[in-house]
Coordinates of N, CA, C and O in Angstrom, one line a residue:
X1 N 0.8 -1.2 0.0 CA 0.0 0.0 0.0 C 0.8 1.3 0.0 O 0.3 2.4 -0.2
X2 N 1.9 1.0 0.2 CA 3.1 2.5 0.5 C 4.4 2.3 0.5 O 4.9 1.2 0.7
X3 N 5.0 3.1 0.2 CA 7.0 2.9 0.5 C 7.6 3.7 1.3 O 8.6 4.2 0.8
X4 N 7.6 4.1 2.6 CA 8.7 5.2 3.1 C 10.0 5.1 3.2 O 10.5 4.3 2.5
X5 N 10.8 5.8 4.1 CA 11.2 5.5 4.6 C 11.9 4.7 5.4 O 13.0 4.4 4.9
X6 N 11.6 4.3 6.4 CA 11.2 3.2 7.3 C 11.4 1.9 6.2 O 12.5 1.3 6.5
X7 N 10.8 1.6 5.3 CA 10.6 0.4 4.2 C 12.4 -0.3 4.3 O 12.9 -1.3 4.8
X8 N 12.9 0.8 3.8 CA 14.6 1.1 3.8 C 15.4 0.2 4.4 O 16.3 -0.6 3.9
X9 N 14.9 0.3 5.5 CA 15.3 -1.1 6.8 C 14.8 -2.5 7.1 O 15.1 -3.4 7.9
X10 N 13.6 -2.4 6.0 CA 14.0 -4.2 5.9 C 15.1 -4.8 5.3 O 15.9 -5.7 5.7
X11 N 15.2 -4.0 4.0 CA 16.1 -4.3 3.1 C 17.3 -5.2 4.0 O 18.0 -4.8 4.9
X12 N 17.5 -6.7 3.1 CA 19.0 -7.2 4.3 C 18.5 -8.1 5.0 O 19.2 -9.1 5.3
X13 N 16.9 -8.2 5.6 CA 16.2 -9.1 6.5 C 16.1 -10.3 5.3 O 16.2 -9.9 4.1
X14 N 15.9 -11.7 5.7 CA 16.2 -12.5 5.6 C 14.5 -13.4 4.6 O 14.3 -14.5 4.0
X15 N 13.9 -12.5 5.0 CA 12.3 -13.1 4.3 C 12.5 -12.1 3.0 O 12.3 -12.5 1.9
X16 N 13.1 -10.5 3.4 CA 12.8 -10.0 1.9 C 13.5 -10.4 0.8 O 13.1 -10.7 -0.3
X17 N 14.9 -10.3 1.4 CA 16.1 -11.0 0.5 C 15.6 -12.8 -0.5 O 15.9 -12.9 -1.7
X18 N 15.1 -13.8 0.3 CA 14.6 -14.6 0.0 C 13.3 -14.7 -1.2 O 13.0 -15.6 -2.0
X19 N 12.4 -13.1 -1.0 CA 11.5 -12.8 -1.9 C 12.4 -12.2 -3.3 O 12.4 -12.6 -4.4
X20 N 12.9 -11.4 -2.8 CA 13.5 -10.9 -4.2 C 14.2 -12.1 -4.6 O 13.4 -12.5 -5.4
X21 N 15.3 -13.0 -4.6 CA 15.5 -14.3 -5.0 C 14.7 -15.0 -5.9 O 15.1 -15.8 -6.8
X22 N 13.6 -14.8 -5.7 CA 11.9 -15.3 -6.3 C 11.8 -14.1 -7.8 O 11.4 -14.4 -8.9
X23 N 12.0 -13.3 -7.4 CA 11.5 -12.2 -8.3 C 12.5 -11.9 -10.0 O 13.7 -11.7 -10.1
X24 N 12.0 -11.9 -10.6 CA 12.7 -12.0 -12.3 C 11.8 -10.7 -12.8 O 10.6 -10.5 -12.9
X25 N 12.8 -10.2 -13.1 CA 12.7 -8.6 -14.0 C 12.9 -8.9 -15.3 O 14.0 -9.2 -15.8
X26 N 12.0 -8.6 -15.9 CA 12.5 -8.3 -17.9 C 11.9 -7.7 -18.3 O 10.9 -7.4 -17.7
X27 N 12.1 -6.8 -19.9 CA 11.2 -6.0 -20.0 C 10.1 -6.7 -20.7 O 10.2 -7.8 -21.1
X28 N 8.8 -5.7 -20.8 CA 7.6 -6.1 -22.0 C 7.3 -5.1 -22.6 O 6.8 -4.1 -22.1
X29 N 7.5 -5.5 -23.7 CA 7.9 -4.6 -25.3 C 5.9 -4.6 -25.3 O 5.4 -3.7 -25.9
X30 N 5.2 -5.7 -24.8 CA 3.8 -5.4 -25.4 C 3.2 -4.2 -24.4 O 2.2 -3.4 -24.7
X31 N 3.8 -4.1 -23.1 CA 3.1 -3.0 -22.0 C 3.8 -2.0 -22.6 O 3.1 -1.1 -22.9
X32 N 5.5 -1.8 -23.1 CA 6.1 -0.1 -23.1 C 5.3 0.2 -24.5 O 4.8 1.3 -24.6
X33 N 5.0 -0.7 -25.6 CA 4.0 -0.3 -26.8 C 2.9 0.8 -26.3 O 2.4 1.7 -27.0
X34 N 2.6 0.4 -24.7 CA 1.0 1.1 -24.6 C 1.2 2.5 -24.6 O 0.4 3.2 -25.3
X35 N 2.3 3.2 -23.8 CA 2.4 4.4 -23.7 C 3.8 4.9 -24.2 O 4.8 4.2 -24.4
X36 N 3.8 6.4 -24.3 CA 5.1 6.7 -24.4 C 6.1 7.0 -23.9 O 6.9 7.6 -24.5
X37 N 6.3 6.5 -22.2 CA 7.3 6.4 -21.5 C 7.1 4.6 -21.5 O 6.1 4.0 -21.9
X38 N 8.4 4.1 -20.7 CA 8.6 2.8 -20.1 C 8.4 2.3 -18.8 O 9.1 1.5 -18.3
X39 N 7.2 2.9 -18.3 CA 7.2 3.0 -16.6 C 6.1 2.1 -16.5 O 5.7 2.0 -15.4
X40 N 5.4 1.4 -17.5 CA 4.4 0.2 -17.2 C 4.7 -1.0 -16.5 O 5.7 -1.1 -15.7
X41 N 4.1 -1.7 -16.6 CA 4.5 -3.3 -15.5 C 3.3 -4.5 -16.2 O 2.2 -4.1 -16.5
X42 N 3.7 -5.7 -16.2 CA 3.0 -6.8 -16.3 C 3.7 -7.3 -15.3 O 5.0 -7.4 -15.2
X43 N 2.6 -7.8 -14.2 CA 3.3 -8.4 -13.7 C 2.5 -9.9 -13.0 O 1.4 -9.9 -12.5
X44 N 3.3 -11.2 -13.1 CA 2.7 -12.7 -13.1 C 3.2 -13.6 -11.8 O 4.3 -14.2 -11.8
X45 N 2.6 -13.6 -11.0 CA 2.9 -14.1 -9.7 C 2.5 -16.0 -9.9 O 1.5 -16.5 -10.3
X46 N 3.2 -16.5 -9.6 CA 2.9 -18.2 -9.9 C 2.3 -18.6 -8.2 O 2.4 -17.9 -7.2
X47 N 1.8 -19.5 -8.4 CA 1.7 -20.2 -6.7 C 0.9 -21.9 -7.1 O 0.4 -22.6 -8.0
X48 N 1.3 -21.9 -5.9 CA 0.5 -23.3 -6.2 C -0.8 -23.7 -6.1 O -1.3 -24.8 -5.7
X49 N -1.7 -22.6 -6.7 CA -2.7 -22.9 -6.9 C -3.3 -21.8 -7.9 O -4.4 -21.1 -8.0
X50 N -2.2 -21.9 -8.8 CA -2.2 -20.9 -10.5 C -1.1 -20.3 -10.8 O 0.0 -20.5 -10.4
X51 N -1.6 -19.3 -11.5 CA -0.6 -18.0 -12.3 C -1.6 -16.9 -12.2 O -2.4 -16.9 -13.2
X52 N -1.9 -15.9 -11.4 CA -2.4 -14.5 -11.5 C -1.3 -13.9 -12.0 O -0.1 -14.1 -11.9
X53 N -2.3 -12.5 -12.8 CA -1.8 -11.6 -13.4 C -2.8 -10.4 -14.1 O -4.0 -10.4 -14.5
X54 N -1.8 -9.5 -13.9 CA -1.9 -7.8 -13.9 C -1.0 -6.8 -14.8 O 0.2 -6.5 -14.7
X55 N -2.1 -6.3 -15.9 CA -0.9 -5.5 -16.3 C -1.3 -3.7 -15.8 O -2.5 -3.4 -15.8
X56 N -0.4 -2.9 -15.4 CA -0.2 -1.8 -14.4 C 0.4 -1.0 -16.1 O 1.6 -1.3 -16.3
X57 N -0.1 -0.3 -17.0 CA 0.0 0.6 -17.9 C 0.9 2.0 -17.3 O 2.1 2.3 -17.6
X58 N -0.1 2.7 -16.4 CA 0.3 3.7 -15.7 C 0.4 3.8 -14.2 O -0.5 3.9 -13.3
X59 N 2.0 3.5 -14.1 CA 1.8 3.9 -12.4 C 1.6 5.2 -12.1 O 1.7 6.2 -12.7
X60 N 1.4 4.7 -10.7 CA 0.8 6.6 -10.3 C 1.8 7.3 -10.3 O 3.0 7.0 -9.9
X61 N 1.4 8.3 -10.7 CA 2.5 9.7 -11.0 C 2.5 10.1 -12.1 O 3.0 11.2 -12.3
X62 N 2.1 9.3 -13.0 CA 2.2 9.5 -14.2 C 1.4 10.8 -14.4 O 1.0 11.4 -13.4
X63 N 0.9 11.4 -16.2 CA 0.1 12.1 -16.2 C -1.8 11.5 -16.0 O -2.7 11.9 -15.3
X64 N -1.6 10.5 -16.7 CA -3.3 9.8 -16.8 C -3.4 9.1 -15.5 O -4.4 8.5 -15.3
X65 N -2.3 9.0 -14.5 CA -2.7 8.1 -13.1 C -2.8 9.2 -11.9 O -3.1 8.9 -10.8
X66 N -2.5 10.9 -12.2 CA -1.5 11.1 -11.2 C -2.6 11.2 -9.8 O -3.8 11.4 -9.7
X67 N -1.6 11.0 -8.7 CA -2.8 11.2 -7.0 C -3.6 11.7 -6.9 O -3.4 12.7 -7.6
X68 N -4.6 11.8 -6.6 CA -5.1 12.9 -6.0 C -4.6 13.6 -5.0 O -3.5 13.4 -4.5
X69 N -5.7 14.6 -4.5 CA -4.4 15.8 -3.2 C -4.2 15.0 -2.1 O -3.2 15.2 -1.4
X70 N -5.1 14.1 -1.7 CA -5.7 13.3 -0.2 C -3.7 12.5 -0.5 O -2.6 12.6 0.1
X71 N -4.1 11.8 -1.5 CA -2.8 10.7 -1.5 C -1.5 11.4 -2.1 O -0.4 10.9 -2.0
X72 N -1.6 12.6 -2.8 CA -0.7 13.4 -2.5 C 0.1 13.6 -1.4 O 1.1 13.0 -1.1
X73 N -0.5 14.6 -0.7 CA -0.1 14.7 0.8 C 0.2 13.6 1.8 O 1.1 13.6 2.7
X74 N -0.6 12.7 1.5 CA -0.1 11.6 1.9 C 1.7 10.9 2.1 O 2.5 10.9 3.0
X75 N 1.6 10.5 0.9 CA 2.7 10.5 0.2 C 3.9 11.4 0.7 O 5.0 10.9 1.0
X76 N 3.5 13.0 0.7 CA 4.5 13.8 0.6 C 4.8 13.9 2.5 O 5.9 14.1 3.1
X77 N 3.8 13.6 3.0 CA 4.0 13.5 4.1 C 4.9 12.1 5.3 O 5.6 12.1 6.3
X78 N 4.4 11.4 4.4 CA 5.8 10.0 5.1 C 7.1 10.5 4.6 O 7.8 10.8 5.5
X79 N 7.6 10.8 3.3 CA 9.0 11.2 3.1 C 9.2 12.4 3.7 O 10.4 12.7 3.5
X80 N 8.5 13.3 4.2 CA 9.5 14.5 4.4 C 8.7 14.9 6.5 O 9.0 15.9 7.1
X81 N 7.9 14.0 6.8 CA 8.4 14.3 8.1 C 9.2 13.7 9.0 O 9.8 14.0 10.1
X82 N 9.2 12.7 8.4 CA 10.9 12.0 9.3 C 11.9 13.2 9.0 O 12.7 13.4 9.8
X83 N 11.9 13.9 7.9 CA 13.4 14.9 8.0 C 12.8 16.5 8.4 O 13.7 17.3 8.6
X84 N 11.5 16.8 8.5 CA 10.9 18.3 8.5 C 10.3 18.5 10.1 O 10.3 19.4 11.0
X85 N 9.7 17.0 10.2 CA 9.3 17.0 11.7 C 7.5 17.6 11.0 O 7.0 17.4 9.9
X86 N 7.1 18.6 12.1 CA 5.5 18.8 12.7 C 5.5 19.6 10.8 O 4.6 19.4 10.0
X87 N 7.1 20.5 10.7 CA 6.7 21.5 9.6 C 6.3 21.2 8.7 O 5.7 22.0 8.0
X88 N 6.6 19.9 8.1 CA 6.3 19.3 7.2 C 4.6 19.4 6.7 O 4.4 19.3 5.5
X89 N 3.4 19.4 7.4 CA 2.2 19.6 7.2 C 2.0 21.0 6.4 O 1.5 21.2 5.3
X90 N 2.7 22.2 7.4 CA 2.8 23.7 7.1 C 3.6 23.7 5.6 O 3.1 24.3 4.7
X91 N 4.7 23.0 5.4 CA 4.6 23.2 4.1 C 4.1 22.7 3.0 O 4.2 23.2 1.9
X92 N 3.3 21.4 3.2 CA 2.5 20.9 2.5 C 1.5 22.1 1.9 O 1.4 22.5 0.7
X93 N 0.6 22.6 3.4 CA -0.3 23.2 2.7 C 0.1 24.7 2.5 O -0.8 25.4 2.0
X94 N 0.8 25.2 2.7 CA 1.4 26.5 1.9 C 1.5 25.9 0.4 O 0.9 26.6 -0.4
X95 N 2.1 25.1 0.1 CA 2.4 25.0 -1.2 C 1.0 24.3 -2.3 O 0.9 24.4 -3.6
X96 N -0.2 23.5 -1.1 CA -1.0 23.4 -2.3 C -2.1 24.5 -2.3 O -3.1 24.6 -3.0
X97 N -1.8 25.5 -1.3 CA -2.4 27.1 -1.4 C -1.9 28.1 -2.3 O -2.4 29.2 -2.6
X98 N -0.8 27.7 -2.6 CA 0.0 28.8 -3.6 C -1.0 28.9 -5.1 O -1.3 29.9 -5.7
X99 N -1.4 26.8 -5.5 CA -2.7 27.0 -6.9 C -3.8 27.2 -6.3 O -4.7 26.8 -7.1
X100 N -4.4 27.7 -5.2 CA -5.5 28.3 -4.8 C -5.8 30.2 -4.9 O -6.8 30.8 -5.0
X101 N -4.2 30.6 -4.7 CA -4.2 32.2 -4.8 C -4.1 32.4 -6.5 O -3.5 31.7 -7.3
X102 N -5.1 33.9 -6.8 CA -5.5 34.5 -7.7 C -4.4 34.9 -8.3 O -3.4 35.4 -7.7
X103 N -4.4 34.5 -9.8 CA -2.5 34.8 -10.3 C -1.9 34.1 -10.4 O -1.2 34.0 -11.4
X104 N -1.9 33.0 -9.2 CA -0.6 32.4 -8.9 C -0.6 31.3 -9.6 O 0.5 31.0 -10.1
X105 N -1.7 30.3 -9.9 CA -2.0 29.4 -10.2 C -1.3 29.1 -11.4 O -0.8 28.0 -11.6
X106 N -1.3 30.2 -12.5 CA -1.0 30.7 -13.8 C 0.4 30.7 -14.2 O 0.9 30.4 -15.3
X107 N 1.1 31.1 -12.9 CA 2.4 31.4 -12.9 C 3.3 29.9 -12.0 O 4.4 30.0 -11.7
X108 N 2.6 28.7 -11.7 CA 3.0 27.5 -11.6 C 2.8 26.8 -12.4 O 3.5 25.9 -12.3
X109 N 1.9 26.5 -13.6 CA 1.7 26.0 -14.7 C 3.3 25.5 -15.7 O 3.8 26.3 -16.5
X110 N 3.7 24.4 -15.5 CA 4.5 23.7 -16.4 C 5.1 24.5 -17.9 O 4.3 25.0 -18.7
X111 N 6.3 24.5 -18.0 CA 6.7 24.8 -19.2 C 6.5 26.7 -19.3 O 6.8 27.2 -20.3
X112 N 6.2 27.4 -18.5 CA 6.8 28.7 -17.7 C 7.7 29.1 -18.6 O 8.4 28.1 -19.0
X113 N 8.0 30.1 -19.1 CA 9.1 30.5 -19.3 C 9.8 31.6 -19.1 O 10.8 32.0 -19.6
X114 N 8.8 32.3 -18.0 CA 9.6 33.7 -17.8 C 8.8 33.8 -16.1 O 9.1 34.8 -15.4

């Protein structure tokens, strides 16, 4: 459901290491076909009672997946209060108030050039 931080430090434990052991990376030329970056996934879990599978086109972040503000903040909030502490909230929402003020919105818009 999440990655922080924290995640960091299993890394080395003796069940994850054993999982990635299990795990085989290659690419699929039929998922990178779908869009025009390479950040898709098929991915085929075996067990002994089948083969499930999922193909994942757009992970989140992309343009056509990206968060909403709830899992936004979310998000932005496990990585940066382990290092910001309480302020980390205060800058959250200073900054998603900045596309709320009249003007400003305009002047954060992508591809800017002056």
């Amino acid at each position: 459901g999440g990655f922080g931080w924290d995640d960091y430090r299993r890394l080395g434990e003796p069940a994850i290491d054993a999982l990635c052991d299990r795990v085989t990376v290659v690419p699929a030329a039929a998922v990178e076909a779908l869009r025009s970056h390479p950040f898709g996934a098929r991915v085929m879990l075996k067990t002994r009672r089948g083969v499930f599978e999922t193909t994942i086109p757009d992970p989140s972040g992309e343009p056509e997946s990206f968060p909403d503000e709830t899992a936004l903040v979310r998000k932005f909030l496990a990585l940066a209060e382990p290092v910001l502490g309480p302020g980390a909230r205060s800058l959250a929402d200073a900054v998603l108030a900045l596309e709320r003020q009249p003007g400003e919105a305009e002047a954060l818009k992508p591809g800017r050039t002056s």
